[in-house]
């Protein structure tokens, strides 16, 4: 339609491409069901009071509201999984009246105003013609029933506020932003409607030692220039405990080593990510006279001198320290 200039112009002006000059669309007003028009239905309801002729019933089963809960975990709890007990508050069906709102031994009666439909129809005359609209029954509030003898426990509401403890099994590998849905653990429904759901949103605290990126873990380790040049065995912390790792001679600062399978478990899987160890070679900011002499000797062995002159006698780094 938008690619056709004539149809687009017609739509921009009249809101439809079927306009034939006789009214709103080829069928005039009769071509619209204001109760099924979304935003237009809301506009007509504000003017004429009701759903614009909609016959939708509002006293049918209604699902209970969902509940959202934020669960805070430590870094280690998220890595390995944990069992947690949480406390929530929710609206539940009254235990005395079982959600009916009526005193035990009695029952709700059909609303005499709307005859159980929960809605009343009103005909109004407007400048645009005669409209039949529907609105929520003011007598029963749209329930379709009224209670003559309300339940003393819930004051006729049919619901009471309860505090419940729920045990949650958090799987290994969860991360901040993950949401665990617990079906049927939300608030109870109305008119025999099903209960809502409980959505547990995960929030994981940062680790002092590890940097998590997805299912991989990153860590920095610092070594001296001598160890980087000669090679050294170091102790590397992992989430499973310390492990030994040999850094080869000549390792440069910024080199990254991988510890396979030492990362974060993948949720509901036996697979795990990896841990990456970044080597940082520390350059001393101050030197003792002995350290300075040793470095100058090393430079001379490499064909360098402090004053910039080049010598031709070279020795290996290991020979210098021998």
Tab-separated table of N, CA, C and O in Angstrom, residues 151-232:
chain	number	residue	atom	x	y	z
A	151	UNK	N	-17.086	-13.353	53.970
A	151	UNK	CA	-16.215	-14.155	54.832
A	151	UNK	C	-15.504	-13.241	55.823
A	151	UNK	O	-14.965	-12.199	55.447
A	152	UNK	N	-15.512	-13.619	57.092
A	152	UNK	CA	-14.893	-12.785	58.124
A	152	UNK	C	-13.368	-12.819	58.055
A	152	UNK	O	-12.703	-11.887	58.501
A	153	UNK	N	-12.808	-13.870	57.471
A	153	UNK	CA	-11.353	-14.004	57.414
A	153	UNK	C	-10.732	-13.073	56.385
A	153	UNK	O	-9.679	-12.486	56.602
A	154	UNK	N	-11.406	-12.937	55.223
A	154	UNK	CA	-10.859	-12.111	54.146
A	154	UNK	C	-11.710	-10.883	53.861
A	154	UNK	O	-11.449	-10.154	52.897
A	155	UNK	N	-12.749	-10.660	54.673
A	155	UNK	CA	-13.664	-9.521	54.507
A	155	UNK	C	-14.342	-9.522	53.134
A	155	UNK	O	-14.599	-8.465	52.565
A	156	UNK	N	-14.559	-10.706	52.603
A	156	UNK	CA	-15.258	-10.833	51.336
A	156	UNK	C	-14.393	-10.680	50.106
A	156	UNK	O	-14.888	-10.767	48.979
A	157	UNK	N	-13.099	-10.452	50.285
A	157	UNK	CA	-12.219	-10.263	49.123
A	157	UNK	C	-11.877	-11.574	48.435
A	157	UNK	O	-11.526	-11.588	47.262
A	158	UNK	N	-11.924	-12.656	49.178
A	158	UNK	CA	-11.578	-13.954	48.604
A	158	UNK	C	-10.088	-14.227	48.606
A	158	UNK	O	-9.644	-15.321	48.265
A	159	UNK	N	-9.281	-13.238	48.972
A	159	UNK	CA	-7.817	-13.366	48.976
A	159	UNK	C	-7.256	-12.875	50.309
A	159	UNK	O	-7.806	-11.962	50.944
A	160	UNK	N	-6.152	-13.494	50.722
A	160	UNK	CA	-5.424	-13.048	51.906
A	160	UNK	C	-3.942	-12.974	51.567
A	160	UNK	O	-3.460	-13.699	50.683
A	161	UNK	N	-3.254	-12.107	52.261
A	161	UNK	CA	-1.811	-11.929	52.028
A	161	UNK	C	-1.045	-12.929	52.881
A	161	UNK	O	-1.218	-12.997	54.093
A	162	UNK	N	-0.196	-13.718	52.231
A	162	UNK	CA	0.558	-14.753	52.924
A	162	UNK	C	2.057	-14.597	52.657
A	162	UNK	O	2.474	-14.139	51.594
A	163	UNK	N	2.844	-15.006	53.645
A	163	UNK	CA	4.298	-15.054	53.503
A	163	UNK	C	4.707	-16.507	53.355
A	163	UNK	O	4.376	-17.348	54.217
A	164	UNK	N	5.423	-16.814	52.268
A	164	UNK	CA	5.801	-18.196	51.993
A	164	UNK	C	7.308	-18.322	51.800
A	164	UNK	O	7.960	-17.426	51.268
A	165	UNK	N	7.843	-19.447	52.250
A	165	UNK	CA	9.250	-19.771	52.024
A	165	UNK	C	9.326	-20.820	50.912
A	165	UNK	O	8.628	-21.836	50.965
A	166	UNK	N	10.166	-20.562	49.936
A	166	UNK	CA	10.295	-21.455	48.786
A	166	UNK	C	11.762	-21.831	48.614
A	166	UNK	O	12.649	-20.962	48.659
A	167	UNK	N	12.027	-23.112	48.439
A	167	UNK	CA	13.395	-23.595	48.224
A	167	UNK	C	13.690	-23.637	46.730
A	167	UNK	O	12.916	-24.179	45.943
A	168	UNK	N	14.823	-23.062	46.356
A	168	UNK	CA	15.219	-22.976	44.944
A	168	UNK	C	16.558	-23.681	44.756
A	168	UNK	O	17.507	-23.448	45.514
A	169	UNK	N	16.628	-24.528	43.770
A	169	UNK	CA	17.883	-25.179	43.394
A	169	UNK	C	18.495	-24.400	42.222
A	169	UNK	O	18.050	-24.528	41.086
A	170	UNK	N	19.500	-23.609	42.528
A	170	UNK	CA	20.157	-22.790	41.505
A	170	UNK	C	21.215	-23.637	40.813
A	170	UNK	O	22.138	-24.132	41.470
A	171	UNK	N	21.113	-23.835	39.500
A	171	UNK	CA	22.109	-24.668	38.809
A	171	UNK	C	23.461	-23.971	38.703
A	171	UNK	O	23.557	-22.740	38.763
A	172	UNK	N	24.509	-24.762	38.551
A	172	UNK	CA	25.856	-24.224	38.393
A	172	UNK	C	25.970	-23.461	37.074
A	172	UNK	O	25.419	-23.882	36.059
A	173	UNK	N	26.674	-22.344	37.118
A	173	UNK	CA	26.956	-21.592	35.901
A	173	UNK	C	26.050	-20.413	35.641
A	173	UNK	O	26.213	-19.739	34.619
A	174	UNK	N	25.093	-20.121	36.528
A	174	UNK	CA	24.204	-18.981	36.289
A	174	UNK	C	24.998	-17.685	36.377
A	174	UNK	O	26.084	-17.627	36.968
A	175	UNK	N	24.442	-16.625	35.794
A	175	UNK	CA	25.136	-15.339	35.777
A	175	UNK	C	24.128	-14.216	35.994
A	175	UNK	O	22.911	-14.422	35.895
A	176	UNK	N	24.642	-13.040	36.256
A	176	UNK	CA	23.788	-11.878	36.455
A	176	UNK	C	22.895	-11.657	35.232
A	176	UNK	O	23.358	-11.675	34.099
A	177	UNK	N	21.619	-11.435	35.488
A	177	UNK	CA	20.663	-11.221	34.403
A	177	UNK	C	19.874	-12.463	34.043
A	177	UNK	O	18.817	-12.357	33.397
A	178	UNK	N	20.359	-13.651	34.434
A	178	UNK	CA	19.589	-14.875	34.185
A	178	UNK	C	18.300	-14.855	35.006
A	178	UNK	O	18.278	-14.331	36.120
A	179	UNK	N	17.245	-15.421	34.450
A	179	UNK	CA	15.950	-15.461	35.135
A	179	UNK	C	15.480	-16.909	35.220
A	179	UNK	O	15.431	-17.615	34.212
A	180	UNK	N	15.151	-17.344	36.416
A	180	UNK	CA	14.634	-18.692	36.641
A	180	UNK	C	13.123	-18.616	36.837
A	180	UNK	O	12.648	-18.044	37.818
A	181	UNK	N	12.327	-19.185	35.913
A	181	UNK	CA	10.869	-19.178	36.095
A	181	UNK	C	10.421	-20.368	36.944
A	181	UNK	O	10.810	-21.506	36.692
A	182	UNK	N	9.623	-20.088	37.944
A	182	UNK	CA	9.026	-21.140	38.763
A	182	UNK	C	7.520	-21.096	38.510
A	182	UNK	O	6.804	-20.224	39.026
A	183	UNK	N	7.039	-22.032	37.709
A	183	UNK	CA	5.652	-22.022	37.279
A	183	UNK	C	4.700	-22.295	38.450
A	183	UNK	O	4.932	-23.192	39.265
A	184	UNK	N	3.636	-21.497	38.510
A	184	UNK	CA	2.604	-21.705	39.509
A	184	UNK	C	2.933	-21.218	40.899
A	184	UNK	O	2.178	-21.468	41.839
A	185	UNK	N	4.061	-20.502	41.064
A	185	UNK	CA	4.443	-20.013	42.378
A	185	UNK	C	4.118	-18.527	42.567
A	185	UNK	O	4.549	-17.913	43.531
A	186	UNK	N	3.349	-17.963	41.620
A	186	UNK	CA	2.947	-16.571	41.759
A	186	UNK	C	1.668	-16.442	42.559
A	186	UNK	O	1.290	-17.348	43.321
A	187	UNK	N	0.974	-15.318	42.410
A	187	UNK	CA	-0.260	-15.102	43.152
A	187	UNK	C	-1.392	-15.964	42.584
A	187	UNK	O	-1.403	-16.298	41.399
A	188	UNK	N	-2.332	-16.309	43.449
A	188	UNK	CA	-3.440	-17.165	43.034
A	188	UNK	C	-4.379	-16.407	42.097
A	188	UNK	O	-4.541	-15.185	42.199
A	189	UNK	N	-5.011	-17.144	41.187
A	189	UNK	CA	-5.914	-16.539	40.228
A	189	UNK	C	-7.288	-16.289	40.817
A	189	UNK	O	-7.578	-16.644	41.971
A	190	UNK	N	-8.149	-15.693	40.000
A	190	UNK	CA	-9.519	-15.397	40.402
A	190	UNK	C	-10.494	-16.198	39.544
A	190	UNK	O	-10.182	-16.545	38.398
A	191	UNK	N	-11.650	-16.492	40.119
A	191	UNK	CA	-12.693	-17.242	39.401
A	191	UNK	C	-12.161	-18.560	38.844
A	191	UNK	O	-12.356	-18.886	37.673
A	192	UNK	N	-11.431	-19.271	39.689
A	192	UNK	CA	-10.847	-20.571	39.329
A	192	UNK	C	-9.755	-20.437	38.266
A	192	UNK	O	-9.431	-21.406	37.567
A	193	UNK	N	-9.173	-19.265	38.141
A	193	UNK	CA	-8.060	-19.071	37.213
A	193	UNK	C	-6.776	-19.659	37.769
A	193	UNK	O	-6.632	-19.832	38.983
A	194	UNK	N	-5.809	-19.996	36.922
A	194	UNK	CA	-4.555	-20.595	37.379
A	194	UNK	C	-3.685	-19.573	38.105
A	194	UNK	O	-3.834	-18.360	37.899
A	195	UNK	N	-2.759	-20.028	38.941
A	195	UNK	CA	-1.860	-19.096	39.621
A	195	UNK	C	-0.828	-18.522	38.649
A	195	UNK	O	-0.556	-19.098	37.591
A	196	UNK	N	-0.270	-17.387	39.021
A	196	UNK	CA	0.781	-16.786	38.214
A	196	UNK	C	2.101	-17.495	38.451
A	196	UNK	O	2.172	-18.539	39.113
A	197	UNK	N	3.169	-16.944	37.926
A	197	UNK	CA	4.489	-17.559	38.033
A	197	UNK	C	5.416	-16.677	38.869
A	197	UNK	O	5.183	-15.478	39.031
A	198	UNK	N	6.461	-17.283	39.367
A	198	UNK	CA	7.493	-16.572	40.114
A	198	UNK	C	8.749	-16.531	39.255
A	198	UNK	O	9.240	-17.572	38.808
A	199	UNK	N	9.255	-15.320	38.996
A	199	UNK	CA	10.462	-15.157	38.195
A	199	UNK	C	11.603	-14.699	39.100
A	199	UNK	O	11.547	-13.608	39.666
A	200	UNK	N	12.610	-15.564	39.232
A	200	UNK	CA	13.751	-15.265	40.095
A	200	UNK	C	14.875	-14.713	39.217
A	200	UNK	O	15.447	-15.428	38.387
A	201	UNK	N	15.183	-13.455	39.437
A	201	UNK	CA	16.246	-12.787	38.670
A	201	UNK	C	17.560	-12.901	39.439
A	201	UNK	O	17.640	-12.542	40.607
A	202	UNK	N	18.592	-13.401	38.754
A	202	UNK	CA	19.877	-13.672	39.395
A	202	UNK	C	20.777	-12.438	39.367
A	202	UNK	O	20.900	-11.763	38.341
A	203	UNK	N	21.420	-12.170	40.499
A	203	UNK	CA	22.423	-11.110	40.589
A	203	UNK	C	23.655	-11.690	41.278
A	203	UNK	O	23.576	-12.140	42.425
A	204	UNK	N	24.783	-11.718	40.570
A	204	UNK	CA	26.004	-12.355	41.079
A	204	UNK	C	27.025	-11.290	41.473
A	204	UNK	O	27.309	-10.364	40.706
A	205	UNK	N	27.591	-11.429	42.666
A	205	UNK	CA	28.593	-10.489	43.153
A	205	UNK	C	29.910	-10.689	42.406
A	205	UNK	O	30.217	-11.782	41.923
A	206	UNK	N	30.697	-9.639	42.308
A	206	UNK	CA	31.999	-9.711	41.657
A	206	UNK	C	32.997	-10.471	42.545
A	206	UNK	O	32.890	-10.471	43.764
A	207	UNK	N	33.968	-11.089	41.899
A	207	UNK	CA	35.026	-11.786	42.626
A	207	UNK	C	36.219	-10.866	42.820
A	207	UNK	O	36.498	-10.003	41.987
A	208	UNK	N	36.914	-11.041	43.945
A	208	UNK	CA	38.108	-10.237	44.200
A	208	UNK	C	39.305	-10.714	43.368
A	208	UNK	O	40.256	-9.964	43.168
A	209	UNK	N	39.249	-11.955	42.911
A	209	UNK	CA	40.410	-12.535	42.227
A	209	UNK	C	40.162	-12.839	40.749
A	209	UNK	O	41.097	-12.774	39.943
A	210	UNK	N	38.931	-13.171	40.391
A	210	UNK	CA	38.651	-13.636	39.036
A	210	UNK	C	37.760	-12.656	38.278
A	210	UNK	O	36.918	-11.983	38.858
A	211	UNK	N	37.977	-12.620	36.968
A	211	UNK	CA	37.150	-11.812	36.075
A	211	UNK	C	36.410	-12.774	35.156
A	211	UNK	O	37.014	-13.429	34.305
A	212	UNK	N	35.100	-12.844	35.329
A	212	UNK	CA	34.297	-13.768	34.528
A	212	UNK	C	33.804	-13.081	33.261
A	212	UNK	O	33.286	-11.972	33.300
A	213	UNK	N	33.945	-13.767	32.131
A	213	UNK	CA	33.436	-13.303	30.848
A	213	UNK	C	32.728	-14.479	30.181
A	213	UNK	O	33.372	-15.327	29.562
A	214	UNK	N	31.416	-14.509	30.378
A	214	UNK	CA	30.667	-15.656	29.871
A	214	UNK	C	30.999	-16.887	30.687
A	214	UNK	O	30.863	-16.900	31.912
A	215	UNK	N	31.473	-17.928	30.028
A	215	UNK	CA	31.870	-19.141	30.737
A	215	UNK	C	33.376	-19.241	30.930
A	215	UNK	O	33.876	-20.261	31.404
A	216	UNK	N	34.105	-18.204	30.565
A	216	UNK	CA	35.559	-18.182	30.748
A	216	UNK	C	35.934	-17.291	31.923
A	216	UNK	O	35.220	-16.350	32.272
A	217	UNK	N	37.070	-17.602	32.518
A	217	UNK	CA	37.582	-16.835	33.656
A	217	UNK	C	38.953	-16.292	33.295
A	217	UNK	O	39.779	-16.992	32.684
A	218	UNK	N	39.216	-15.045	33.674
A	218	UNK	CA	40.487	-14.395	33.387
A	218	UNK	C	41.141	-13.957	34.696
A	218	UNK	O	40.465	-13.535	35.633
A	219	UNK	N	42.493	-14.083	34.711
A	219	UNK	CA	43.240	-13.688	35.887
A	219	UNK	C	44.624	-13.207	35.453
A	219	UNK	O	45.178	-13.693	34.455
A	220	UNK	N	45.168	-12.229	36.174
A	220	UNK	CA	46.522	-11.732	35.911
A	220	UNK	C	47.487	-12.318	36.930
A	220	UNK	O	47.136	-12.502	38.107
A	221	UNK	N	48.699	-12.627	36.464
A	221	UNK	CA	49.750	-13.064	37.373
A	221	UNK	C	51.008	-12.267	37.081
A	221	UNK	O	51.368	-12.055	35.916
A	222	UNK	N	51.697	-11.801	38.116
A	222	UNK	CA	52.875	-10.949	37.967
A	222	UNK	C	54.141	-11.755	38.264
A	222	UNK	O	54.202	-12.508	39.240
A	223	UNK	N	55.140	-11.588	37.398
A	223	UNK	CA	56.443	-12.213	37.622
A	223	UNK	C	57.539	-11.185	37.340
A	223	UNK	O	57.304	-10.165	36.691
A	224	UNK	N	58.745	-11.476	37.811
A	224	UNK	CA	59.874	-10.556	37.613
A	224	UNK	C	60.493	-10.748	36.235
A	224	UNK	O	60.193	-11.718	35.528
A	225	UNK	N	61.377	-9.820	35.851
A	225	UNK	CA	62.061	-9.928	34.565
A	225	UNK	C	62.909	-11.188	34.497
A	225	UNK	O	62.964	-11.866	33.472
A	226	UNK	N	63.586	-11.498	35.627
A	226	UNK	CA	64.448	-12.673	35.632
A	226	UNK	C	63.666	-13.955	35.422
A	226	UNK	O	64.061	-14.832	34.646
A	227	UNK	N	62.531	-14.078	36.106
A	227	UNK	CA	61.716	-15.284	35.952
A	227	UNK	C	61.133	-15.391	34.543
A	227	UNK	O	60.996	-16.474	33.996
A	228	UNK	N	60.763	-14.245	33.969
A	228	UNK	CA	60.237	-14.262	32.610
A	228	UNK	C	61.293	-14.710	31.625
A	228	UNK	O	61.011	-15.415	30.656
A	229	UNK	N	62.549	-14.299	31.865
A	229	UNK	CA	63.625	-14.646	30.947
A	229	UNK	C	64.096	-16.092	31.120
A	229	UNK	O	64.362	-16.795	30.137
A	230	UNK	N	64.153	-16.540	32.372
A	230	UNK	CA	64.683	-17.877	32.648
A	230	UNK	C	63.599	-18.960	32.650
A	230	UNK	O	63.916	-20.143	32.512
A	231	UNK	N	62.335	-18.554	32.811
A	231	UNK	CA	61.258	-19.536	32.954
A	231	UNK	C	61.068	-19.883	34.417
A	231	UNK	O	62.037	-19.863	35.196
A	232	UNK	N	59.852	-20.191	34.801
A	232	UNK	CA	59.604	-20.460	36.219
A	232	UNK	C	58.297	-21.237	36.358
A	232	UNK	O	57.399	-21.151	35.509
